[in-house]
Tab-separated table of C-alpha atoms and ligand atoms in Angstrom:
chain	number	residue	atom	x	y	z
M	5	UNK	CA	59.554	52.746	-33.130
M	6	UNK	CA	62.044	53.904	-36.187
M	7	UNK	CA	60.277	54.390	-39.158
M	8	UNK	CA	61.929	53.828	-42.726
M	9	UNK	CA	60.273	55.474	-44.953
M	10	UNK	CA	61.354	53.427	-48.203
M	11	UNK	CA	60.673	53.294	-52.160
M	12	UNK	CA	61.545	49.675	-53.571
M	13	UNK	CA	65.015	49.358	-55.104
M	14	UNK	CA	65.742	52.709	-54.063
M	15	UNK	CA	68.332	53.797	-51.877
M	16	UNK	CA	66.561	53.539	-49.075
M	17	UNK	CA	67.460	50.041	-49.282
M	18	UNK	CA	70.488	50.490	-47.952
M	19	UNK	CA	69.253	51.507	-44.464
M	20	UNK	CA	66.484	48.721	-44.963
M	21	UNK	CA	69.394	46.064	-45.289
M	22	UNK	CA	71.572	48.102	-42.741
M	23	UNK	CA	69.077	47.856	-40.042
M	24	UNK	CA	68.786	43.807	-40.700
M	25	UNK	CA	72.161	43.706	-40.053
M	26	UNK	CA	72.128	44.950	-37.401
M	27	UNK	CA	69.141	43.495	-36.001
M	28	UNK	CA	66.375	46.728	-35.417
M	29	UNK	CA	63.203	46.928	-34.893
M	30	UNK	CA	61.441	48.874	-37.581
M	31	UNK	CA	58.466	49.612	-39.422
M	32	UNK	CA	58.661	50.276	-43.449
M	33	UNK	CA	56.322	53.072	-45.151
M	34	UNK	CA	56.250	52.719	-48.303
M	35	UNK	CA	55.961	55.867	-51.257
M	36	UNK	CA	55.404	55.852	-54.552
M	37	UNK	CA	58.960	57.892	-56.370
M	38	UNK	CA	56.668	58.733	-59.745
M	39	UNK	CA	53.509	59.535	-57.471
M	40	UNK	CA	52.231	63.441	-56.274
M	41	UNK	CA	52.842	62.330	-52.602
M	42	UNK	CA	56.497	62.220	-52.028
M	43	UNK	CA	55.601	66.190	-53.471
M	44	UNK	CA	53.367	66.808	-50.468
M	45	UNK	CA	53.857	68.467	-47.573
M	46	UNK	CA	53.491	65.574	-45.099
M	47	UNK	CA	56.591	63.757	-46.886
M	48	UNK	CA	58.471	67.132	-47.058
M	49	UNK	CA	58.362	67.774	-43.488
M	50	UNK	CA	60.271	64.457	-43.293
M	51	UNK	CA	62.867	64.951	-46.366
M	52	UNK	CA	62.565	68.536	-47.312
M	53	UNK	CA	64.065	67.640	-50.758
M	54	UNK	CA	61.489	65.148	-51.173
M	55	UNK	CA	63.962	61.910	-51.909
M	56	UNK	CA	64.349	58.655	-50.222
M	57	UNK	CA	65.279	57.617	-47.809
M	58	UNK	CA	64.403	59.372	-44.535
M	59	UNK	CA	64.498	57.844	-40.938
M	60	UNK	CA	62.058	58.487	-38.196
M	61	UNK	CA	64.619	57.394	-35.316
M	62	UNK	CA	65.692	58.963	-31.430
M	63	UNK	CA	62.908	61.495	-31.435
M	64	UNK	CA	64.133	63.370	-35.065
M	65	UNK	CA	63.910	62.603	-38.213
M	66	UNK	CA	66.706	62.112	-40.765
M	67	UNK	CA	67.733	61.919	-44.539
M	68	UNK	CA	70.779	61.111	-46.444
M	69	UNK	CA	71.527	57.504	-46.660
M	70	UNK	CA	75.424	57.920	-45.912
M	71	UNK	CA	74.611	60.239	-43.369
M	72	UNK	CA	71.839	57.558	-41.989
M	73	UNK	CA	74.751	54.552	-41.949
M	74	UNK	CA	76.883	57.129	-39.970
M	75	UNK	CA	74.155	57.204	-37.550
M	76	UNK	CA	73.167	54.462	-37.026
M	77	UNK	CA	76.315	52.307	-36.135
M	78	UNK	CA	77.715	55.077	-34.117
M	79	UNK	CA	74.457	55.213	-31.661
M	80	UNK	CA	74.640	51.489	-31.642
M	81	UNK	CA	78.283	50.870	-32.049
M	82	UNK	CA	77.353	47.419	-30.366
M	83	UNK	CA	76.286	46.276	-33.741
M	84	UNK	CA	80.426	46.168	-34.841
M	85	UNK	CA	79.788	47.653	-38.362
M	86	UNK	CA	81.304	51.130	-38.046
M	87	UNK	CA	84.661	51.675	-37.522
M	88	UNK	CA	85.011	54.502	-34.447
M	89	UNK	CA	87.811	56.843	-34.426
M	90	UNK	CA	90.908	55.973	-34.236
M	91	UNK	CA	90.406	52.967	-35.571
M	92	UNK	CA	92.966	52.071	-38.222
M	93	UNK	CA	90.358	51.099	-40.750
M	94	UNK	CA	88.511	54.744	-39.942
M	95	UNK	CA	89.521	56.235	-43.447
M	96	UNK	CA	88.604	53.761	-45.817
M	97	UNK	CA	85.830	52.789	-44.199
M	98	UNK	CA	84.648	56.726	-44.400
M	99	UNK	CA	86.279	56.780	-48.318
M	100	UNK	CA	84.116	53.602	-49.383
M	101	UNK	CA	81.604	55.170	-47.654
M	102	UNK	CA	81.221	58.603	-49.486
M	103	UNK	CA	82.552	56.722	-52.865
M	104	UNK	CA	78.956	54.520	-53.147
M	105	UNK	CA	77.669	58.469	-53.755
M	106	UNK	CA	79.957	58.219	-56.965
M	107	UNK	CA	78.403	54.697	-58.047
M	108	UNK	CA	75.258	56.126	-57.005
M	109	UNK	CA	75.661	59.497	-59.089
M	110	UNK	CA	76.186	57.581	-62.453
M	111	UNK	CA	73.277	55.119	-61.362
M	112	UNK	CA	71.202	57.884	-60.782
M	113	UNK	CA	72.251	59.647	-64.723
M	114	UNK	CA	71.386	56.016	-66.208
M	115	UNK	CA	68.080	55.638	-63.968
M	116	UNK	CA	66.856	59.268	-65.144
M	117	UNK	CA	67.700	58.213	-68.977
M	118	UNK	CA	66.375	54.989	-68.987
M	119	UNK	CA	63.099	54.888	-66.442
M	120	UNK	CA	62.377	58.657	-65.891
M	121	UNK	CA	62.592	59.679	-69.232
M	122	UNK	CA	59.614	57.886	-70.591
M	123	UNK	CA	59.834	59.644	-74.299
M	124	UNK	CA	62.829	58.323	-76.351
M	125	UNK	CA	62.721	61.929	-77.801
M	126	UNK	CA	64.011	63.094	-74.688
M	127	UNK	CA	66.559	60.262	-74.130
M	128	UNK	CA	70.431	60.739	-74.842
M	129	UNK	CA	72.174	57.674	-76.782
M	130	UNK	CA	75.868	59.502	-76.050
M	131	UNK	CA	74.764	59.913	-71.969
M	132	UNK	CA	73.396	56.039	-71.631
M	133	UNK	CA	76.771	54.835	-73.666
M	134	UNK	CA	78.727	57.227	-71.564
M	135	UNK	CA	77.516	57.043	-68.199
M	136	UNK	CA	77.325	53.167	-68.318
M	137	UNK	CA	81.210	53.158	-69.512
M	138	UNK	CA	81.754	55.644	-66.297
M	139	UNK	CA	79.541	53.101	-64.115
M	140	UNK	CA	81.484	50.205	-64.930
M	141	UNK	CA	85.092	52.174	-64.438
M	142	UNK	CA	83.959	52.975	-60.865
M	143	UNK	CA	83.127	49.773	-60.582
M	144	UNK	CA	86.400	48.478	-61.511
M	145	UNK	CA	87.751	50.377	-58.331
M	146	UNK	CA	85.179	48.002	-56.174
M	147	UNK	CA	86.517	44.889	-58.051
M	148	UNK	CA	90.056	45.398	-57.819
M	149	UNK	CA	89.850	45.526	-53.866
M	150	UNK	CA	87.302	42.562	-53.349
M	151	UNK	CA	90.117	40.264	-55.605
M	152	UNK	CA	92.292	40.719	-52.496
M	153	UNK	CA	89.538	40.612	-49.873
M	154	UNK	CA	86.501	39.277	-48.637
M	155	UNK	CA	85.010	42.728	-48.333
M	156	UNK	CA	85.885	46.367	-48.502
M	157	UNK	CA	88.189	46.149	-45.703
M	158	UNK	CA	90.300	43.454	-44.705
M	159	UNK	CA	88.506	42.957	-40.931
M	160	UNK	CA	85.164	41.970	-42.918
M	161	UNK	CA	82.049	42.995	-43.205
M	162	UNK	CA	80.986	46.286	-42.458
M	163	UNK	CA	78.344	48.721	-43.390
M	164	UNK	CA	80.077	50.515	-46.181
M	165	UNK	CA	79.542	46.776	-47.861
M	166	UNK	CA	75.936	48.015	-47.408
M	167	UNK	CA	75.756	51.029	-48.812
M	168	UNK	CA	78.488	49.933	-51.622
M	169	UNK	CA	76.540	46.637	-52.523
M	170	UNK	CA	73.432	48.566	-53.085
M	171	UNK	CA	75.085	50.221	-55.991
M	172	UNK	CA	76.845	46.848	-57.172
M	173	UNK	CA	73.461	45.276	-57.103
M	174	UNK	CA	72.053	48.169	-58.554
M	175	UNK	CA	74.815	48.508	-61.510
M	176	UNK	CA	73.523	45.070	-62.680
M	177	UNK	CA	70.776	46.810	-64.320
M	178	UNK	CA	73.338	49.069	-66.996
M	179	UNK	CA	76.708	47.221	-66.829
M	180	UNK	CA	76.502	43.412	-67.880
M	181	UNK	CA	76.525	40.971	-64.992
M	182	UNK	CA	79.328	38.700	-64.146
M	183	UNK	CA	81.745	41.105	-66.141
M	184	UNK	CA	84.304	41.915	-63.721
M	185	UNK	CA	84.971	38.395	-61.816
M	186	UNK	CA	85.951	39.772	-58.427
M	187	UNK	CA	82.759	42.034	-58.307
M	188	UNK	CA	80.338	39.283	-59.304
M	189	UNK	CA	81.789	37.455	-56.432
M	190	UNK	CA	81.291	39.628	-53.676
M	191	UNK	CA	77.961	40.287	-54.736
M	192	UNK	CA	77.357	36.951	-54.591
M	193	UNK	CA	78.420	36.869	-50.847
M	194	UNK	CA	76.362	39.885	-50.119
M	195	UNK	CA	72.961	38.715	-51.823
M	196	UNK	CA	73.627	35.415	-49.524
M	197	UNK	CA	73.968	37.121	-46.617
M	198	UNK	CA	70.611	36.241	-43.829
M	199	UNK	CA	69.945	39.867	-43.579
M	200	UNK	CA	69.791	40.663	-47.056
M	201	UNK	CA	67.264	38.275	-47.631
M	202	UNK	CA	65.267	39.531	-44.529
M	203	UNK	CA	65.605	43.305	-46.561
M	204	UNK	CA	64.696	41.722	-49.589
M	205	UNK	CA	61.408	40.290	-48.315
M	206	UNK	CA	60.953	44.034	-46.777
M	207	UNK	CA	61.448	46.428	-49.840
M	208	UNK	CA	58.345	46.109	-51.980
M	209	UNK	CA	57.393	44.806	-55.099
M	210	UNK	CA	56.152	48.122	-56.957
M	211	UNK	CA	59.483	48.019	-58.693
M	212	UNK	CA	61.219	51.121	-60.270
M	213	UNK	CA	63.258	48.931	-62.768
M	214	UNK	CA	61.448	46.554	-64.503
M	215	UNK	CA	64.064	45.463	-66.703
M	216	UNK	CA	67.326	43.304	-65.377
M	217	UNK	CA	69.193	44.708	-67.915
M	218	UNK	CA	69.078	47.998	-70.257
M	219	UNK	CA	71.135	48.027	-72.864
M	220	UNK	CA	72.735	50.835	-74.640
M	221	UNK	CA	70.982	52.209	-77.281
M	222	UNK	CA	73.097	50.960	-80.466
M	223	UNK	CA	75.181	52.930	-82.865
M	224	UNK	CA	73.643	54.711	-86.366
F	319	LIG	N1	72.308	61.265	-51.635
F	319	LIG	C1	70.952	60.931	-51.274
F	319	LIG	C2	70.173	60.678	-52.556
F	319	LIG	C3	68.718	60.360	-52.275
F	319	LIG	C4	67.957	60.190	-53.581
F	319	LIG	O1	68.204	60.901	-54.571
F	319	LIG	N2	67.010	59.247	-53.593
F	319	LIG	C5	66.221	59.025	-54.781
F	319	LIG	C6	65.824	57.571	-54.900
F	319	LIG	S1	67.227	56.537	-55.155
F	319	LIG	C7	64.969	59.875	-54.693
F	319	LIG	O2	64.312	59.884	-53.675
F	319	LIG	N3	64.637	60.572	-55.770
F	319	LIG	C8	63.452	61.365	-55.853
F	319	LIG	C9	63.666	62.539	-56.765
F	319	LIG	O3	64.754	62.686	-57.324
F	319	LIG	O4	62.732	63.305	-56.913
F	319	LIG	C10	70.950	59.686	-50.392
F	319	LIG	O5	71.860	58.866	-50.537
F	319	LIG	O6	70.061	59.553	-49.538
């Protein structure tokens, strides 16, 4: 049986909604990101650097979530959401790949500043203005392609619209909602896909942002 081992709204939903897609069997263990366990050793012999998510799958055990995605649709290719190569769409679909890494770096700055961070003293106004302006610019990149396009590449759907979504959804939480008109959408079309809702009902409800929106701090 593959294992997920999964924190809710982290990015361990991507291989949560991946594996809907592509209709796996799987069982979801659940951590707690704030709690002592994901420190211990039993969770570190899964991911040794202790993050989410990691895959019990084919005998092994794996971490990464682009690396997962990779995996995944190349061992079941039957599921149609890679793209092998030689394909023509192999590039992008490897570019939009690694680039939900650059949504997820500035997600992961505004996450630290705004949840982590529990002690305003420790919080940085200039990094929460400045890494939400760099969120939404990235974003922009997202926008400009799905104005054209269904999805990320012009066949359809694929699984970089998984791993890519994740951060759209998740860049709802810093950069206002419905602000770029192409982006809001395609997330639209993603949130009413089946298997996100089957992913949705999966991931939890010990949530790590408990805000829909936070705001920059304002000037003065
Ligand atoms: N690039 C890695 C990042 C994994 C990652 O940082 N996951 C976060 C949750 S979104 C985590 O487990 N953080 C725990 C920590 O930083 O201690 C991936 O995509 O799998």
């Amino acid at each position: 049986m593959i294992v997920l081992h999964h924190v809710t709204q982290a990015r361990s939903f991507r291989t949560l909604w991946l594996m809907q897609e592509m209709g796996l069997e799987f069982e979801v263990r659940q951590w707690d990101l704030f709690g002592k366990s994901m420190r211990g050793a039993q969770f570190k012999a899964l991911s040794p650097a202790a993050r989410v998510p990691a895959l019990e799958i084919d005998g092994r055990v794996l971490f990464e979530s682009g690396a997962i995605t990779e995996y995944l649709v190349e061992t079941r290719p039957e599921c149609g959401l890679g793209r092998e190569v030689g394909d023509e769409e192999r590039a992008d679909w490897l570019q939009w790949l690694h680039y939900a890494e650059t949504i997820g770096q500035h997600l992961a700055n505004l996450s630290q500043q705004h949840i982590a961070l529990r002690d305003p003293a420790m919080q940085s106004p200039i990094v929460m203005k400045l890494e939400a302006l760099r969120l939404e610019k990235v974003l922009e990149v997202v926008d400009r392609v799905v104005t054209e396009q269904d999805y990320l590449l012009p066949s359809g759907f694929s699984a970089v619209d998984v791993n890519i979504g994740y951060g759209v959804m998740m860049a709802r939480h810093f950069v206002p909602a419905g602000r770029l008109a192409a982006l809001e959408d395609y997330y639209k079309r993603l949130v009413a896909r089946p298997a996100f809702a089957l992913a949705k009902a999966r991931d939890g409800d010990t949530l790590l942002y408990k805000e829909a929106f936070y705001a920059p701090p304002k000037e003065g």
